[in-house]
Amino acid sequence: MLDRRQFIGGGVALWGAVASGPARADTGAALSSHPSLRETGQKAGIPFGLCEPASRFPANRAYMDRLVAECSLCVPGNEFHWRAVQPGPKVFNTTKLDLFARYLAEKKVGLVGHTLIWFQTVPDWLKSVNDPAAFERAMATYIDHMVSRFRGQIVRWDVINEQVDPKSPREDGLRDTLYLQRLGPDYMTRAFAQARQADPKALLCYNEYGFEYAKAEDRRKRDSLLKLLRRLRDEKAEVDCVGFQSHLDGTGRLDLDGLTAFTREVVSLGYKIAITELDVKDTAMPADEAERDQLAADHAKTYLDCVMAETKPVTITTWGYTDDKSWYQYYDWSRRRDGRPLRPLAFDAGFQRKPLWGVIEAAIRSAA
């Protein structure tokens, strides 16, 4: 995956607070006989999703046929992004997405619309639109076009992505983006309203990262995000859920007290929660693959137990299918110093289910 960023570390503090969760799942070959997470998620009412860019289809048809057997949802990579679909003010290009969507519909797999508004994917032509009214019209046209075009197949739209910045000098902690500069913070409420009008049935989500761990910036992120969520609630914004991106780092220390209080507060504000981009970065973990896989699974279990003690997520999605396709492989900062392949996902490069798969399965079953 492109255009992502590094996430902060995790750990195992306060194990006793979550030890009542599901027991450690089976590992290794034993998992191969279990029903797919697609089937398990459907029974539990928690659709399970995988991420695979639409641009790889149909050249990767065999890979996709395996993927859709495992999941109920698919995130088509970054290809809903504004820059990708509207190269000019009056030009939309959704050819790849249309083809991909038809294939998924045939397989009865829903789409996740990731993401409509993100500061990283502003089209170049939009940067020269200085008039706020014209800027808002352009945003409304884009949202209406995309949400209407895929209405009925999208299960969840990530309408707003990553608007909170722990380094922001603003009192509200909002990131300094072109959207904020042109329209002020109200642009988010307007974007959600436009998406709701275009598709009344899809889940509309605010998606965010970087608030799971025992670092000052994570605490600031939680505080600022809660401020934003309270304001969106007070403005009666059409927000159904908050996406916990869940890019975990298996070598750090999770702030389970902080994460528990944060999750509880999000739920108390009336929002559902979606686990949206789950993986476990293993850059600094041991070389032995079996040990690494189990440590990653244990870390994810601690995290999922903590969040799911407070709420049943509306969806669980991992940020990729097999290890060899992980977005981490594209960046120097996330590669292992020993040169060994990364193993951050629930399936290895040979499509075998790993301990992380078992943890996700157990979490879904326990929620049912």
Coordinates of C-alpha atoms in Angstrom, one line a residue:
M1 CA 0.0 0.0 0.0
L2 CA 1.3 3.5 -0.8
D3 CA 0.9 6.8 1.1
R4 CA 0.8 5.3 4.5
R5 CA 3.0 6.2 7.5
Q6 CA 4.8 4.7 10.4
F7 CA 2.8 3.7 13.5
I8 CA 3.9 3.7 17.1
G9 CA 4.7 0.7 19.3
G10 CA 2.6 -1.6 21.5
G11 CA 2.8 -4.1 24.4
V12 CA 1.1 -6.2 27.0
A13 CA 0.5 -4.1 30.1
L14 CA -2.5 -4.8 32.3
W15 CA -2.9 -8.3 31.0
G16 CA -5.2 -9.2 33.9
A17 CA -7.7 -6.6 32.7
V18 CA -8.3 -8.5 29.5
A19 CA -7.4 -12.1 30.4
S20 CA -11.1 -13.0 30.5
G21 CA -11.2 -12.8 26.7
P22 CA -10.9 -15.8 24.4
A23 CA -8.2 -18.4 25.0
R24 CA -5.3 -18.5 22.6
A25 CA -6.4 -19.9 19.3
D26 CA -5.0 -22.9 17.5
T27 CA -1.9 -22.4 15.5
G28 CA -0.2 -23.9 12.5
A29 CA -1.9 -26.6 10.4
A30 CA -4.8 -26.9 12.9
L31 CA -6.2 -23.6 11.6
S32 CA -6.5 -25.0 8.0
S33 CA -9.6 -27.0 9.0
H34 CA -11.5 -24.1 10.5
P35 CA -14.2 -22.3 8.6
S36 CA -13.1 -19.1 6.8
L37 CA -13.3 -15.7 8.6
R38 CA -15.9 -14.8 6.0
E39 CA -18.2 -17.6 7.3
T40 CA -17.3 -17.0 11.0
G41 CA -17.8 -13.2 10.6
Q42 CA -21.2 -13.7 8.9
K43 CA -22.4 -15.9 11.7
A44 CA -21.2 -13.4 14.4
G45 CA -22.5 -10.3 12.6
I46 CA -18.9 -8.9 12.2
P47 CA -18.0 -8.8 8.5
F48 CA -14.3 -9.6 8.0
G49 CA -12.4 -7.7 5.3
L50 CA -9.2 -7.8 3.4
C51 CA -7.4 -5.1 1.4
E52 CA -6.2 -5.5 -2.2
P53 CA -5.7 -2.7 -4.8
A54 CA -8.2 -2.7 -7.7
S55 CA -5.3 -1.8 -10.0
R56 CA -4.0 -5.4 -9.7
F57 CA -7.2 -6.8 -11.0
P58 CA -7.8 -8.8 -13.3
A59 CA -4.1 -9.7 -13.7
N60 CA -4.2 -11.3 -10.2
R61 CA -7.5 -13.2 -10.7
A62 CA -6.2 -16.4 -9.1
Y63 CA -5.0 -14.4 -6.0
M64 CA -8.4 -12.6 -5.8
D65 CA -10.3 -15.9 -6.1
R66 CA -8.5 -17.1 -3.0
L67 CA -9.0 -13.7 -1.2
V68 CA -12.8 -13.6 -1.7
A69 CA -13.2 -17.0 -0.3
E70 CA -11.8 -15.7 3.0
C71 CA -13.7 -12.4 3.4
S72 CA -17.0 -10.6 3.2
L73 CA -15.5 -7.2 2.5
C74 CA -12.7 -5.9 0.3
V75 CA -10.9 -2.5 0.5
P76 CA -9.6 -1.7 -3.1
G77 CA -6.4 -0.2 -1.8
N78 CA -6.1 3.6 -2.3
E79 CA -8.2 3.7 -5.4
F80 CA -11.2 5.6 -4.2
H81 CA -8.9 8.5 -3.4
W82 CA -9.9 11.8 -5.0
R83 CA -6.6 12.2 -6.8
A84 CA -7.0 8.7 -8.3
V85 CA -10.5 9.1 -9.6
Q86 CA -10.7 12.7 -10.7
P87 CA -7.6 13.8 -12.6
G88 CA -9.3 17.0 -13.8
P89 CA -12.2 19.2 -12.6
K90 CA -14.6 17.6 -15.1
V91 CA -13.0 14.2 -15.6
F92 CA -13.8 11.1 -13.6
N93 CA -12.0 7.8 -14.2
T94 CA -13.4 4.8 -12.3
T95 CA -12.8 2.1 -15.0
K96 CA -10.6 -0.1 -12.7
L97 CA -12.9 0.3 -9.8
D98 CA -16.0 -0.5 -11.9
L99 CA -14.4 -3.7 -13.1
F100 CA -13.3 -4.7 -9.6
A101 CA -16.7 -3.9 -8.2
R102 CA -18.5 -6.1 -10.7
Y103 CA -16.2 -9.0 -9.8
L104 CA -16.8 -8.5 -6.1
A105 CA -20.5 -8.3 -6.6
E106 CA -20.4 -11.7 -8.5
K107 CA -18.6 -13.1 -5.4
K108 CA -21.0 -11.5 -3.0
V109 CA -18.2 -9.5 -1.4
G110 CA -19.0 -5.9 -0.3
L111 CA -16.8 -2.9 -0.8
V112 CA -15.2 -0.6 1.7
G113 CA -14.9 3.0 0.4
H114 CA -11.5 4.1 1.5
T115 CA -11.3 7.0 1.6
L116 CA -13.2 10.0 0.4
I117 CA -11.3 12.9 2.1
W118 CA -7.7 12.6 3.1
F119 CA -5.0 15.3 3.1
Q120 CA -2.6 13.0 1.4
T121 CA -4.7 12.6 -1.8
V122 CA -5.7 16.1 -2.8
P123 CA -5.9 16.4 -6.6
D124 CA -3.3 18.8 -8.0
W125 CA -6.0 20.8 -9.8
L126 CA -7.9 21.4 -6.6
K127 CA -4.9 23.2 -5.0
S128 CA -5.5 26.2 -7.3
V129 CA -9.2 26.5 -6.3
N130 CA -9.0 29.4 -3.8
D131 CA -12.6 30.4 -3.6
P132 CA -14.3 28.6 -0.7
A133 CA -17.6 28.2 -2.4
A134 CA -16.0 26.8 -5.6
F135 CA -13.9 24.5 -3.4
E136 CA -16.9 23.2 -1.5
R137 CA -18.8 22.6 -4.8
A138 CA -15.9 20.6 -6.1
M139 CA -15.9 18.5 -2.9
A140 CA -19.6 17.9 -3.0
T141 CA -19.5 16.9 -6.7
Y142 CA -16.8 14.4 -6.0
I143 CA -18.5 12.8 -3.0
D144 CA -21.9 12.7 -4.7
H145 CA -20.4 11.1 -7.8
M146 CA -18.4 8.4 -6.0
V147 CA -20.9 7.5 -3.3
S148 CA -23.9 7.5 -5.7
R149 CA -22.0 5.4 -8.3
F150 CA -21.2 2.6 -5.8
R151 CA -24.4 2.9 -3.7
G152 CA -25.7 -0.5 -2.6
Q153 CA -22.3 -2.2 -2.7
I154 CA -20.4 -0.1 -0.2
V155 CA -20.7 -1.4 3.3
R156 CA -18.6 1.3 5.0
W157 CA -17.3 4.6 3.7
D158 CA -14.2 6.1 5.4
V159 CA -15.5 9.6 4.7
I160 CA -12.8 11.5 6.6
N161 CA -9.3 10.1 7.2
E162 CA -6.7 11.3 9.7
Q163 CA -7.7 14.9 10.4
V164 CA -6.1 14.9 13.9
D165 CA -2.4 15.8 14.4
P166 CA -0.7 15.5 17.8
K167 CA 1.8 18.1 16.7
S168 CA -0.9 20.6 15.7
P169 CA -0.5 24.1 17.4
R170 CA -4.3 24.5 17.2
E171 CA -6.3 24.2 20.4
D172 CA -8.6 21.6 18.8
G173 CA -5.6 19.5 17.6
L174 CA -6.8 19.5 13.9
R175 CA -4.3 18.9 11.1
D176 CA -3.4 21.8 8.9
T177 CA -4.8 20.6 5.6
L178 CA -6.0 22.3 2.4
Y179 CA -9.6 21.4 3.4
L180 CA -9.2 23.2 6.8
Q181 CA -7.6 26.2 5.1
R182 CA -10.3 26.6 2.5
L183 CA -13.4 25.6 4.5
G184 CA -12.6 25.5 8.2
P185 CA -13.3 22.5 10.4
D186 CA -17.0 22.5 9.3
Y187 CA -16.0 20.8 6.1
M188 CA -16.2 17.4 7.9
T189 CA -19.8 17.8 8.8
R190 CA -20.6 18.9 5.3
A191 CA -18.7 15.9 3.8
F192 CA -20.6 13.5 6.0
A193 CA -23.9 15.1 5.1
Q194 CA -23.2 14.9 1.4
A195 CA -22.2 11.2 1.7
R196 CA -25.4 10.4 3.7
Q197 CA -27.5 12.1 1.0
A198 CA -25.9 10.0 -1.7
D199 CA -26.2 6.7 0.2
P200 CA -28.5 6.6 3.2
K201 CA -27.7 3.0 4.1
A202 CA -23.9 2.8 4.1
L203 CA -22.0 3.1 7.4
L204 CA -20.2 6.5 7.4
C205 CA -16.9 6.4 9.3
Y206 CA -14.2 8.8 10.6
N207 CA -10.9 6.8 10.3
E208 CA -7.8 7.5 12.5
Y209 CA -4.5 6.1 13.6
G210 CA -1.9 6.4 16.3
F211 CA -3.7 6.4 19.7
E212 CA -3.0 2.9 21.1
Y213 CA 0.3 3.3 22.9
A214 CA 2.0 4.7 26.0
K215 CA 3.5 7.8 24.4
A216 CA 2.7 11.4 24.8
E217 CA 1.7 11.9 21.2
D218 CA -0.8 9.0 21.5
R219 CA -2.3 10.6 24.5
R220 CA -2.6 13.9 22.7
K221 CA -4.1 12.1 19.7
R222 CA -6.8 10.5 21.9
D223 CA -7.6 13.9 23.6
S224 CA -7.9 15.7 20.3
L225 CA -9.9 13.0 18.6
L226 CA -12.4 13.0 21.5
K227 CA -12.7 16.8 21.1
L228 CA -13.5 16.3 17.4
L229 CA -15.9 13.5 18.0
R230 CA -17.8 15.5 20.6
R231 CA -18.0 18.4 18.2
L232 CA -19.3 16.2 15.4
R233 CA -21.9 14.8 17.7
D234 CA -23.0 18.3 18.8
E235 CA -23.2 19.4 15.2
K236 CA -25.3 16.3 14.5
A237 CA -22.9 15.2 11.8
E238 CA -23.9 12.0 10.0
V239 CA -21.1 9.8 11.5
D240 CA -22.0 6.2 12.3
C241 CA -18.6 4.9 13.4
V242 CA -15.0 5.6 14.2
G243 CA -12.4 3.5 12.5
F244 CA -9.5 2.3 14.7
Q245 CA -6.8 1.7 12.1
S246 CA -5.0 -0.7 14.3
H247 CA -1.6 -0.6 12.7
L248 CA 0.1 -2.3 15.7
D249 CA 3.8 -2.6 16.5
G250 CA 4.6 -5.9 18.3
T251 CA 7.6 -4.5 20.2
G252 CA 6.1 -1.6 22.1
R253 CA 3.8 -1.1 25.0
L254 CA 0.1 -0.7 24.6
D255 CA -1.6 1.8 26.9
L256 CA -4.5 -0.4 27.9
D257 CA -5.8 2.0 30.6
G258 CA -5.8 4.9 28.1
L259 CA -7.2 2.7 25.3
T260 CA -10.0 1.3 27.4
A261 CA -11.0 4.8 28.6
F262 CA -10.9 6.2 25.1
T263 CA -12.9 3.3 23.6
R264 CA -15.5 3.6 26.3
E265 CA -15.8 7.3 25.7
V266 CA -16.2 6.9 21.9
V267 CA -19.0 4.4 22.5
S268 CA -20.7 6.6 25.1
L269 CA -20.8 9.4 22.5
G270 CA -23.0 7.1 20.4
Y271 CA -20.4 6.0 17.8
K272 CA -19.9 2.4 16.6
I273 CA -16.3 1.2 16.2
A274 CA -14.7 -0.5 13.2
I275 CA -11.3 -2.2 13.2
T276 CA -10.2 -0.9 9.9
E277 CA -6.5 -1.6 8.9
L278 CA -5.3 -4.3 11.3
D279 CA -1.7 -5.6 11.0
V280 CA 1.3 -6.1 13.3
K281 CA 4.6 -4.6 12.3
D282 CA 7.4 -7.1 13.1
T283 CA 10.4 -5.0 12.0
A284 CA 12.2 -5.3 15.3
M285 CA 10.8 -8.7 16.4
P286 CA 12.9 -11.9 16.7
A287 CA 14.2 -13.6 13.5
D288 CA 12.6 -17.0 14.2
E289 CA 9.3 -17.0 12.2
A290 CA 7.4 -19.2 14.6
E291 CA 8.3 -17.1 17.6
R292 CA 7.6 -13.9 15.7
D293 CA 4.2 -15.0 14.5
Q294 CA 3.2 -16.0 18.0
L295 CA 4.4 -12.7 19.5
A296 CA 2.5 -10.8 16.9
A297 CA -0.6 -12.8 17.6
D298 CA -0.3 -12.3 21.3
H299 CA 0.1 -8.5 20.8
A300 CA -3.0 -8.4 18.6
K301 CA -4.9 -10.5 21.1
T302 CA -4.2 -8.0 23.9
Y303 CA -5.3 -5.1 21.7
L304 CA -8.5 -6.8 20.4
D305 CA -9.4 -8.0 23.9
C306 CA -9.1 -4.5 25.2
V307 CA -11.2 -2.8 22.5
M308 CA -13.8 -5.6 22.3
A309 CA -14.3 -5.6 26.0
E310 CA -16.0 -2.3 25.4
T311 CA -17.9 -2.9 22.2
K312 CA -18.6 -5.2 19.3
P313 CA -17.0 -3.8 16.2
V314 CA -19.1 -3.4 13.1
T315 CA -16.3 -4.7 10.9
I316 CA -12.8 -6.1 11.2
T317 CA -10.5 -5.5 8.3
T318 CA -6.8 -6.3 7.9
W319 CA -4.6 -4.1 5.7
G320 CA -3.7 -6.7 3.2
Y321 CA -4.2 -10.4 2.6
T322 CA -0.8 -12.2 2.4
D323 CA 2.5 -11.1 4.1
D324 CA 4.3 -10.6 0.8
K325 CA 1.8 -7.9 -0.3
S326 CA 2.0 -5.8 2.9
W327 CA 2.4 -2.1 2.5
Y328 CA 5.3 -2.2 4.9
Q329 CA 7.6 -3.7 2.3
Y330 CA 7.7 -0.5 0.4
Y331 CA 9.4 1.6 3.0
D332 CA 13.0 1.5 4.3
W333 CA 11.9 2.3 7.9
S334 CA 9.8 -0.8 8.1
R335 CA 12.1 -3.4 6.6
R336 CA 14.0 -5.7 8.8
R337 CA 17.7 -5.2 9.3
D338 CA 18.3 -8.9 8.9
G339 CA 16.7 -8.8 5.5
R340 CA 14.1 -11.5 6.4
P341 CA 10.6 -11.1 4.9
L342 CA 8.0 -9.2 7.0
R343 CA 5.1 -11.2 8.5
P344 CA 2.6 -8.6 9.6
L345 CA -0.6 -10.2 8.4
A346 CA -2.9 -13.2 9.1
F347 CA -1.8 -15.2 6.0
D348 CA 1.7 -16.0 4.9
A349 CA 3.0 -15.8 1.4
G350 CA 1.8 -19.3 0.7
F351 CA -1.8 -18.5 1.8
Q352 CA -1.4 -20.4 5.1
R353 CA -3.3 -19.2 8.1
K354 CA -1.1 -17.9 10.9
P355 CA -1.6 -17.4 14.7
L356 CA -2.8 -13.9 14.0
W357 CA -5.6 -15.5 11.9
G358 CA -6.5 -17.6 14.9
V359 CA -6.6 -14.6 17.2
I360 CA -9.0 -12.8 14.9
E361 CA -11.2 -15.9 14.6
A362 CA -11.3 -16.2 18.4
A363 CA -12.1 -12.5 18.8
I364 CA -15.0 -12.7 16.3
R365 CA -16.4 -15.9 17.9
S366 CA -16.3 -14.4 21.4
A367 CA -18.2 -11.3 20.2
A368 CA -20.9 -13.5 18.9

